[in-house]
PDB file of C-alpha atoms in Angstrom:
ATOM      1  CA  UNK A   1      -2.405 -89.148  50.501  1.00 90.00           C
ATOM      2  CA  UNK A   2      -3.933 -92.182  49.550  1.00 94.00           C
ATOM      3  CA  UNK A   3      -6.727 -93.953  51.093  1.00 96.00           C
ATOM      4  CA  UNK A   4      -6.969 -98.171  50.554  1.00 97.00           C
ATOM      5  CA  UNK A   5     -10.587 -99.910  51.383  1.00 96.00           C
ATOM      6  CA  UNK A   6     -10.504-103.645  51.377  1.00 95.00           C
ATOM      7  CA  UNK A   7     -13.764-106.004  51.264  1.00 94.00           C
ATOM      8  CA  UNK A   8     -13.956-109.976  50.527  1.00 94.00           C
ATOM      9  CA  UNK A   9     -12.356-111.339  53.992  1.00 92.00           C
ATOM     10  CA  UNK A  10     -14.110-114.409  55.885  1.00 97.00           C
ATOM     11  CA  UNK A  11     -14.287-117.559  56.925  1.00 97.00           C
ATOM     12  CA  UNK A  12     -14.090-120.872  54.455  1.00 98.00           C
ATOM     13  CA  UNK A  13     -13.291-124.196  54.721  1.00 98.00           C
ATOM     14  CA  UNK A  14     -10.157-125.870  53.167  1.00 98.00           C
ATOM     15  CA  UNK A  15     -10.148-126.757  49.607  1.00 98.00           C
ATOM     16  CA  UNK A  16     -12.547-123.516  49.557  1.00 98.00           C
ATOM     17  CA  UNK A  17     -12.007-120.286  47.353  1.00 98.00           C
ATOM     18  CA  UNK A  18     -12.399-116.485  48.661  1.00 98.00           C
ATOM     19  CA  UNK A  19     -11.734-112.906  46.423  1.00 98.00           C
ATOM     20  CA  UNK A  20     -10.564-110.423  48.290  1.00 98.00           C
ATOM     21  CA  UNK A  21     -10.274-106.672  46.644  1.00 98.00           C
ATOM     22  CA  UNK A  22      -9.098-103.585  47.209  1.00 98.00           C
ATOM     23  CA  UNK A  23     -10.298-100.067  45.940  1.00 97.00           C
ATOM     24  CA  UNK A  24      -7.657 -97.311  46.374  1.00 96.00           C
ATOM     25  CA  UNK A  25      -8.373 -93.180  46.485  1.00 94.00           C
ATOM     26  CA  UNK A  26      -6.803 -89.832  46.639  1.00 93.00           C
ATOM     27  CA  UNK A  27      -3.493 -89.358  44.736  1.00 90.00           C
ATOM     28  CA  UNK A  28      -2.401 -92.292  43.387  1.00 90.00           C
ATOM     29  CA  UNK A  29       0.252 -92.077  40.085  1.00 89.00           C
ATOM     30  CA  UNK A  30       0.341 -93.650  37.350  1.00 85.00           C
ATOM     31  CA  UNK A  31       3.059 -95.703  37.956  1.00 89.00           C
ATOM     32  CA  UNK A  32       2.396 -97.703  41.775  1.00 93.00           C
ATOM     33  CA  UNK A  33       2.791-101.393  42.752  1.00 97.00           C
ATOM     34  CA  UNK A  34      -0.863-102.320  44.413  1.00 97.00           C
ATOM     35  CA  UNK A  35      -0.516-105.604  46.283  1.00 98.00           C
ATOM     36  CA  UNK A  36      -1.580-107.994  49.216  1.00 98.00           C
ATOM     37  CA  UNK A  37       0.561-108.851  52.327  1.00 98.00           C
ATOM     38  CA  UNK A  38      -0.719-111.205  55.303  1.00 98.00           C
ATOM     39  CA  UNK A  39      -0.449-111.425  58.870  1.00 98.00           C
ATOM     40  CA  UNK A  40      -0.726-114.368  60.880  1.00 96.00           C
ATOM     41  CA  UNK A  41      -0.845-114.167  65.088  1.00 92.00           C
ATOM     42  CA  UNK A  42       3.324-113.653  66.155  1.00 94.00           C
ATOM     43  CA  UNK A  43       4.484-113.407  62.834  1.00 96.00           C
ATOM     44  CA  UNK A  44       5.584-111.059  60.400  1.00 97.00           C
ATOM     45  CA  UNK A  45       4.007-109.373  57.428  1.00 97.00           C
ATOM     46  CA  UNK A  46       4.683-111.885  54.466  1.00 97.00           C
ATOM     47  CA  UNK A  47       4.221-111.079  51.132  1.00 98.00           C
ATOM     48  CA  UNK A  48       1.571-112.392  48.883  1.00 98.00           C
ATOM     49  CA  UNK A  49       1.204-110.940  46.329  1.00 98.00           C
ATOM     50  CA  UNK A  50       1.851-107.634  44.109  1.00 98.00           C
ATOM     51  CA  UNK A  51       1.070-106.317  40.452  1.00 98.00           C
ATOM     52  CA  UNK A  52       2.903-103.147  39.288  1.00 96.00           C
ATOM     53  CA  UNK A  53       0.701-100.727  37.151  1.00 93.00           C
ATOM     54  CA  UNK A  54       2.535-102.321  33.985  1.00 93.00           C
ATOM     55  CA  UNK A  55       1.166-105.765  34.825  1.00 94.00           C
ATOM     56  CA  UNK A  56       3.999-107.360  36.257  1.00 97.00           C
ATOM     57  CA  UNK A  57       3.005-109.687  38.937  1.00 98.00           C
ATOM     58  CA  UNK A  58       5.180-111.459  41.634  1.00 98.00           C
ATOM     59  CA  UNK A  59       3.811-114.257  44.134  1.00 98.00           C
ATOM     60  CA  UNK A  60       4.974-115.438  47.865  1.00 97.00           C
ATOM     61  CA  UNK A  61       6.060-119.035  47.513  1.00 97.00           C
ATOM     62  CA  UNK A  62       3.176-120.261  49.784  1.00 97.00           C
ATOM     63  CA  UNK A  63       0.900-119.330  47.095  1.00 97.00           C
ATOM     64  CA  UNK A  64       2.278-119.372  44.013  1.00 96.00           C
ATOM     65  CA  UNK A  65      -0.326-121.918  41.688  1.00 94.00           C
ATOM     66  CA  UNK A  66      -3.151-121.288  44.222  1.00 98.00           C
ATOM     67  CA  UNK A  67      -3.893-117.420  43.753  1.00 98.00           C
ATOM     68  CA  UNK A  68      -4.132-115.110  41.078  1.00 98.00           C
ATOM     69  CA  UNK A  69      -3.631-111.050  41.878  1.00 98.00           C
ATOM     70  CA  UNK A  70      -5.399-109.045  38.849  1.00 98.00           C
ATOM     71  CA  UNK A  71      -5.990-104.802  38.567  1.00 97.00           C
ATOM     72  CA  UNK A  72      -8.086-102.408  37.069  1.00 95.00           C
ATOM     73  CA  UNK A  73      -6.120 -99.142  36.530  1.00 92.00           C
ATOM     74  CA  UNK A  74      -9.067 -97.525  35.625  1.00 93.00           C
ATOM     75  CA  UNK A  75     -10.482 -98.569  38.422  1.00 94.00           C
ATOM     76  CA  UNK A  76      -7.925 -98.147  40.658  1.00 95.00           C
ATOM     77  CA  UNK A  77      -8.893-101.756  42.373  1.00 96.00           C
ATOM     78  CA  UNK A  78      -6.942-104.708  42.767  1.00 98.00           C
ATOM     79  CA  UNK A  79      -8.069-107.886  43.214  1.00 98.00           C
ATOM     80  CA  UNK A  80      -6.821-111.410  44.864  1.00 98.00           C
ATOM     81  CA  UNK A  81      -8.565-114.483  43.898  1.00 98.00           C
ATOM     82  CA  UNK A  82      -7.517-117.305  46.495  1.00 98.00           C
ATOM     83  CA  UNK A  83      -7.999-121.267  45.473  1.00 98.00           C
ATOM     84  CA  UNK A  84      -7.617-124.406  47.152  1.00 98.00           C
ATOM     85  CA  UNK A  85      -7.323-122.517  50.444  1.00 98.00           C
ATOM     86  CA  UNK A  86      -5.033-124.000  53.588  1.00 98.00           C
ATOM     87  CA  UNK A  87      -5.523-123.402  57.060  1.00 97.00           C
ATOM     88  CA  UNK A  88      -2.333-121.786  56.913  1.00 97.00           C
ATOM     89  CA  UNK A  89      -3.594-119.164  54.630  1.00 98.00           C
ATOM     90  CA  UNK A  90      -5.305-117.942  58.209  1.00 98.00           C
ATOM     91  CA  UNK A  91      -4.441-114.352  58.444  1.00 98.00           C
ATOM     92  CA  UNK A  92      -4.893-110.648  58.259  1.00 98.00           C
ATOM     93  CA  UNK A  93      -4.792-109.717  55.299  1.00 98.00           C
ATOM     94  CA  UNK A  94      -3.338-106.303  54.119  1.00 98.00           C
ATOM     95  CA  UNK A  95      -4.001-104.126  50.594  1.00 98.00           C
ATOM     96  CA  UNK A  96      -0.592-102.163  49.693  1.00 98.00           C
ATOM     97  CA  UNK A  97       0.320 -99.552  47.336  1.00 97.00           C
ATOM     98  CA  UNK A  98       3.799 -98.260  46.761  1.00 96.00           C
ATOM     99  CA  UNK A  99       4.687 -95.231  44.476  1.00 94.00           C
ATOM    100  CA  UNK A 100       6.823 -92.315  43.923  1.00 87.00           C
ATOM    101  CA  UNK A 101      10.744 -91.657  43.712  1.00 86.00           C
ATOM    102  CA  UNK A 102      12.232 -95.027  45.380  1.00 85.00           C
ATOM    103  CA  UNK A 103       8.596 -96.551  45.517  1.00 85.00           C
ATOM    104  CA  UNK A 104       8.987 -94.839  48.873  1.00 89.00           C
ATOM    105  CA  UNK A 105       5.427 -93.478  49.950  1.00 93.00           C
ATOM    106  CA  UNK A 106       3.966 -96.669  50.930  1.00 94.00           C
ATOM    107  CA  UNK A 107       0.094 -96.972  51.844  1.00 96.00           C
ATOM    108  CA  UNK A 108      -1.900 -99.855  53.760  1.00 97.00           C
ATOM    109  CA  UNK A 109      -5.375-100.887  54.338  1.00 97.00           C
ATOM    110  CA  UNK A 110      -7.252-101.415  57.432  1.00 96.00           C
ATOM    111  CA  UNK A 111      -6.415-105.148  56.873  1.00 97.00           C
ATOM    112  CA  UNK A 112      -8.976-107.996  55.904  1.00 97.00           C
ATOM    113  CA  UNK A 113      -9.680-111.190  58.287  1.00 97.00           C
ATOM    114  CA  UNK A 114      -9.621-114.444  55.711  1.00 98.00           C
ATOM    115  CA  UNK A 115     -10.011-117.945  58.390  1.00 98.00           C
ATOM    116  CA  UNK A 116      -9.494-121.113  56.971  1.00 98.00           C
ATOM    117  CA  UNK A 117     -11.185-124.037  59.172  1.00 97.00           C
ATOM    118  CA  UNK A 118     -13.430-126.897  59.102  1.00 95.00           C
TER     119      UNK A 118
END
């Protein structure tokens, strides 16, 4: 099993900048995809975005140019740094790691508020 614990969510105004992280336990491999997915109210769970243990990185298009997804293997943490925030960034958002045969045991967090308003 693997646990997922994510801190950073809040509230912040447009134009504003927020880091959300995400510090994952228990029995992880070596090779996992750790990531971030949102949630907005009545729709699904998009994407954001996710960084494979190698470094590869691959970004929704709503964000692409605005966030940056980093990790610390030795750590086991990854991190989302969110710029020039939208109200349309609104959301829960949701730490996700994938590993195993198939990347098919799939783990979430308890999910992180972010709010975007003036």
């Amino acid at each position: 099993q693997v646990q997922l614990v994510e801190s950073g969510g809040g509230l912040v105004q447009p134009g504003g900048s927020l880091r959300l992280s995400c510090a994952a336990s228990g029995s992880l491999r070596s090779a996992n995809i750790m990531g971030w997915y949102r949630q907005a109210p009545g729709k699904q769970r998009d994407l954001v975005a996710v960084i494979s243990s190698g470094g590869s990185v691959n970004y929704g298009d709503p964000v692409k140019d605005r966030f940056t997804i980093s990790r610390d293997n030795s750590k086991k943490t990854v991190t989302l740094q969110m710029n020039s925030l939208k109200p349309e960034d609104t959301a829960v958002y949701y730490c996700n790691l994938r590993q195993g045969i198939g990347l098919g045991d799939n783990y979430w967090g308890q999910g992180t508020q972010v709010t975007v308003s003036s």
